[in-house]
């Protein structure tokens, strides 16, 4: 009997996905820390500065070789700096991101975008970790 006399098998449909890279953290996982005396080589961004100063800092640091640590006791300002950092990395309007963070957009970031964010925004330091962490829960997927 020839090989080709059997009916062709039915194709099997598989869904494939690319696993996330090891070490890629969620957008806020381990991001909040108490203020440390020595931030190492990271630059410090004081989020009590006005939006223009924050935007200028982010434009400069977003494509630099070092990351930064943001300092704030405001949960709202912590969410805003995450949004603004993403905007800076994407070349979007940083002032708009600071004023009105797009929560659905941020929660939908894919692992490579989260990894890019976390290589720039290294930590959010605060004297009120509970308040900042509570605000960042809005960014949980």
mmCIF file of C-alpha atoms in Angstrom:
data_model
loop_
_atom_site.group_PDB
_atom_site.id
_atom_site.type_symbol
_atom_site.label_atom_id
_atom_site.label_comp_id
_atom_site.label_asym_id
_atom_site.label_seq_id
_atom_site.Cartn_x
_atom_site.Cartn_y
_atom_site.Cartn_z
ATOM 1 C CA UNK A 1 0.000 0.000 0.000
ATOM 2 C CA UNK A 2 1.476 3.389 -0.944
ATOM 3 C CA UNK A 3 2.251 5.958 1.737
ATOM 4 C CA UNK A 4 -0.146 8.503 0.408
ATOM 5 C CA UNK A 5 -3.185 6.255 0.475
ATOM 6 C CA UNK A 6 -4.071 7.148 4.092
ATOM 7 C CA UNK A 7 -6.203 10.196 4.726
ATOM 8 C CA UNK A 8 -4.286 13.234 5.935
ATOM 9 C CA UNK A 9 -4.492 13.712 9.704
ATOM 10 C CA UNK A 10 -6.524 16.618 10.990
ATOM 11 C CA UNK A 11 -4.394 19.622 11.940
ATOM 12 C CA UNK A 12 -4.000 20.346 15.626
ATOM 13 C CA UNK A 13 -4.441 23.985 16.593
ATOM 14 C CA UNK A 14 -2.093 25.194 19.315
ATOM 15 C CA UNK A 15 -1.989 28.523 21.030
ATOM 16 C CA UNK A 16 1.554 29.639 21.601
ATOM 17 C CA UNK A 17 2.654 32.503 23.737
ATOM 18 C CA UNK A 18 6.006 33.980 24.521
ATOM 19 C CA UNK A 19 6.875 33.545 28.176
ATOM 20 C CA UNK A 20 7.883 36.689 29.988
ATOM 21 C CA UNK A 21 11.555 37.168 30.638
ATOM 22 C CA UNK A 22 12.779 35.993 34.012
ATOM 23 C CA UNK A 23 13.154 38.904 36.381
ATOM 24 C CA UNK A 24 10.494 41.068 34.717
ATOM 25 C CA UNK A 25 8.465 42.464 37.561
ATOM 26 C CA UNK A 26 4.977 43.838 37.541
ATOM 27 C CA UNK A 27 4.580 47.555 37.145
ATOM 28 C CA UNK A 28 4.608 48.148 40.924
ATOM 29 C CA UNK A 29 6.049 44.927 42.406
ATOM 30 C CA UNK A 30 8.687 45.850 44.969
ATOM 31 C CA UNK A 31 8.684 49.461 43.813
ATOM 32 C CA UNK A 32 7.843 51.179 47.126
ATOM 33 C CA UNK A 33 10.512 51.515 49.827
ATOM 34 C CA UNK A 34 11.122 53.631 52.883
ATOM 35 C CA UNK A 35 13.423 56.589 52.227
ATOM 36 C CA UNK A 36 17.045 55.463 52.294
ATOM 37 C CA UNK A 37 19.969 57.688 53.122
ATOM 38 C CA UNK A 38 22.045 56.359 50.220
ATOM 39 C CA UNK A 39 20.286 55.765 46.890
ATOM 40 C CA UNK A 40 23.495 54.468 45.339
ATOM 41 C CA UNK A 41 24.219 55.792 41.863
ATOM 42 C CA UNK A 42 20.575 56.560 41.084
ATOM 43 C CA UNK A 43 19.444 60.153 40.785
ATOM 44 C CA UNK A 44 16.697 61.367 43.110
ATOM 45 C CA UNK A 45 13.534 63.043 41.839
ATOM 46 C CA UNK A 46 11.668 64.966 44.528
ATOM 47 C CA UNK A 47 8.023 64.833 43.511
ATOM 48 C CA UNK A 48 7.202 67.988 45.455
ATOM 49 C CA UNK A 49 8.739 69.810 42.484
ATOM 50 C CA UNK A 50 6.297 71.377 40.028
ATOM 51 C CA UNK A 51 5.233 69.478 36.922
ATOM 52 C CA UNK A 52 7.547 71.426 34.636
ATOM 53 C CA UNK A 53 10.614 70.493 36.689
ATOM 54 C CA UNK A 54 9.489 66.855 36.865
ATOM 55 C CA UNK A 55 8.918 66.772 33.090
ATOM 56 C CA UNK A 56 12.348 68.283 32.383
ATOM 57 C CA UNK A 57 13.968 65.701 34.662
ATOM 58 C CA UNK A 58 12.110 62.831 32.956
ATOM 59 C CA UNK A 59 13.016 64.009 29.453
ATOM 60 C CA UNK A 60 16.674 63.997 30.458
ATOM 61 C CA UNK A 61 16.725 60.714 32.379
ATOM 62 C CA UNK A 62 14.378 58.597 30.238
ATOM 63 C CA UNK A 63 17.038 57.854 27.677
ATOM 64 C CA UNK A 64 20.090 58.079 29.901
ATOM 65 C CA UNK A 65 22.330 55.388 31.307
ATOM 66 C CA UNK A 66 21.111 55.522 34.899
ATOM 67 C CA UNK A 67 17.741 55.167 36.505
ATOM 68 C CA UNK A 68 16.166 57.293 39.185
ATOM 69 C CA UNK A 69 14.415 57.056 42.512
ATOM 70 C CA UNK A 70 11.283 59.138 43.044
ATOM 71 C CA UNK A 71 10.520 60.452 46.515
ATOM 72 C CA UNK A 72 7.007 61.280 47.642
ATOM 73 C CA UNK A 73 4.512 60.665 50.418
ATOM 74 C CA UNK A 74 1.601 61.144 48.003
ATOM 75 C CA UNK A 75 0.054 58.054 46.462
ATOM 76 C CA UNK A 76 -1.483 60.208 43.753
ATOM 77 C CA UNK A 77 1.911 61.662 42.866
ATOM 78 C CA UNK A 78 3.441 58.157 42.815
ATOM 79 C CA UNK A 79 0.885 57.010 40.219
ATOM 80 C CA UNK A 80 1.524 60.207 38.260
ATOM 81 C CA UNK A 81 5.297 59.651 38.100
ATOM 82 C CA UNK A 82 4.791 56.132 36.782
ATOM 83 C CA UNK A 83 2.502 57.457 34.045
ATOM 84 C CA UNK A 84 4.863 60.318 33.260
ATOM 85 C CA UNK A 85 7.883 58.022 33.077
ATOM 86 C CA UNK A 86 6.069 55.804 30.586
ATOM 87 C CA UNK A 87 5.123 58.916 28.610
ATOM 88 C CA UNK A 88 8.750 60.076 28.592
ATOM 89 C CA UNK A 89 9.923 56.692 27.343
ATOM 90 C CA UNK A 90 7.319 56.749 24.562
ATOM 91 C CA UNK A 91 7.837 60.370 23.567
ATOM 92 C CA UNK A 92 4.308 61.268 24.683
ATOM 93 C CA UNK A 93 3.027 64.316 26.588
ATOM 94 C CA UNK A 94 4.562 64.125 30.061
ATOM 95 C CA UNK A 95 2.488 67.011 31.460
ATOM 96 C CA UNK A 96 -0.765 65.266 30.506
ATOM 97 C CA UNK A 97 0.431 61.997 32.035
ATOM 98 C CA UNK A 98 1.292 63.789 35.285
ATOM 99 C CA UNK A 99 -2.073 65.549 35.436
ATOM 100 C CA UNK A 100 -4.296 62.662 34.321
ATOM 101 C CA UNK A 101 -2.602 59.251 34.404
ATOM 102 C CA UNK A 102 -4.253 56.772 32.025
ATOM 103 C CA UNK A 103 -4.805 53.858 34.425
ATOM 104 C CA UNK A 104 -6.280 51.401 31.862
ATOM 105 C CA UNK A 105 -3.313 52.029 29.560
ATOM 106 C CA UNK A 106 -0.812 51.493 32.385
ATOM 107 C CA UNK A 107 -2.448 48.276 33.579
ATOM 108 C CA UNK A 108 -2.297 46.954 30.013
ATOM 109 C CA UNK A 109 1.446 47.447 29.539
ATOM 110 C CA UNK A 110 3.172 44.363 28.157
ATOM 111 C CA UNK A 111 6.232 42.873 29.915
ATOM 112 C CA UNK A 112 8.805 44.583 27.640
ATOM 113 C CA UNK A 113 7.249 47.990 28.399
ATOM 114 C CA UNK A 114 7.144 47.234 32.122
ATOM 115 C CA UNK A 115 10.779 46.162 31.975
ATOM 116 C CA UNK A 116 11.713 49.427 30.217
ATOM 117 C CA UNK A 117 9.844 51.417 32.868
ATOM 118 C CA UNK A 118 11.502 49.547 35.731
ATOM 119 C CA UNK A 119 14.997 50.081 34.317
ATOM 120 C CA UNK A 120 14.373 53.834 34.503
ATOM 121 C CA UNK A 121 12.139 54.163 37.593
ATOM 122 C CA UNK A 122 14.061 52.092 40.112
ATOM 123 C CA UNK A 123 12.018 52.829 43.229
ATOM 124 C CA UNK A 124 9.562 55.129 44.895
ATOM 125 C CA UNK A 125 10.838 56.071 48.322
ATOM 126 C CA UNK A 126 8.470 57.389 50.946
ATOM 127 C CA UNK A 127 7.953 57.919 54.647
ATOM 128 C CA UNK A 128 4.371 56.658 54.176
ATOM 129 C CA UNK A 129 4.668 53.320 52.356
ATOM 130 C CA UNK A 130 1.127 52.249 53.264
ATOM 131 C CA UNK A 131 -0.493 55.252 51.557
ATOM 132 C CA UNK A 132 1.713 55.020 48.472
ATOM 133 C CA UNK A 133 1.251 51.250 48.160
ATOM 134 C CA UNK A 134 -2.529 51.631 48.528
ATOM 135 C CA UNK A 135 -2.627 54.138 45.662
ATOM 136 C CA UNK A 136 -0.486 51.918 43.446
ATOM 137 C CA UNK A 137 -3.002 49.074 43.787
ATOM 138 C CA UNK A 138 -4.958 50.872 41.053
ATOM 139 C CA UNK A 139 -2.209 49.751 38.671
ATOM 140 C CA UNK A 140 -2.484 46.048 39.485
ATOM 141 C CA UNK A 141 -3.509 44.053 36.407
#
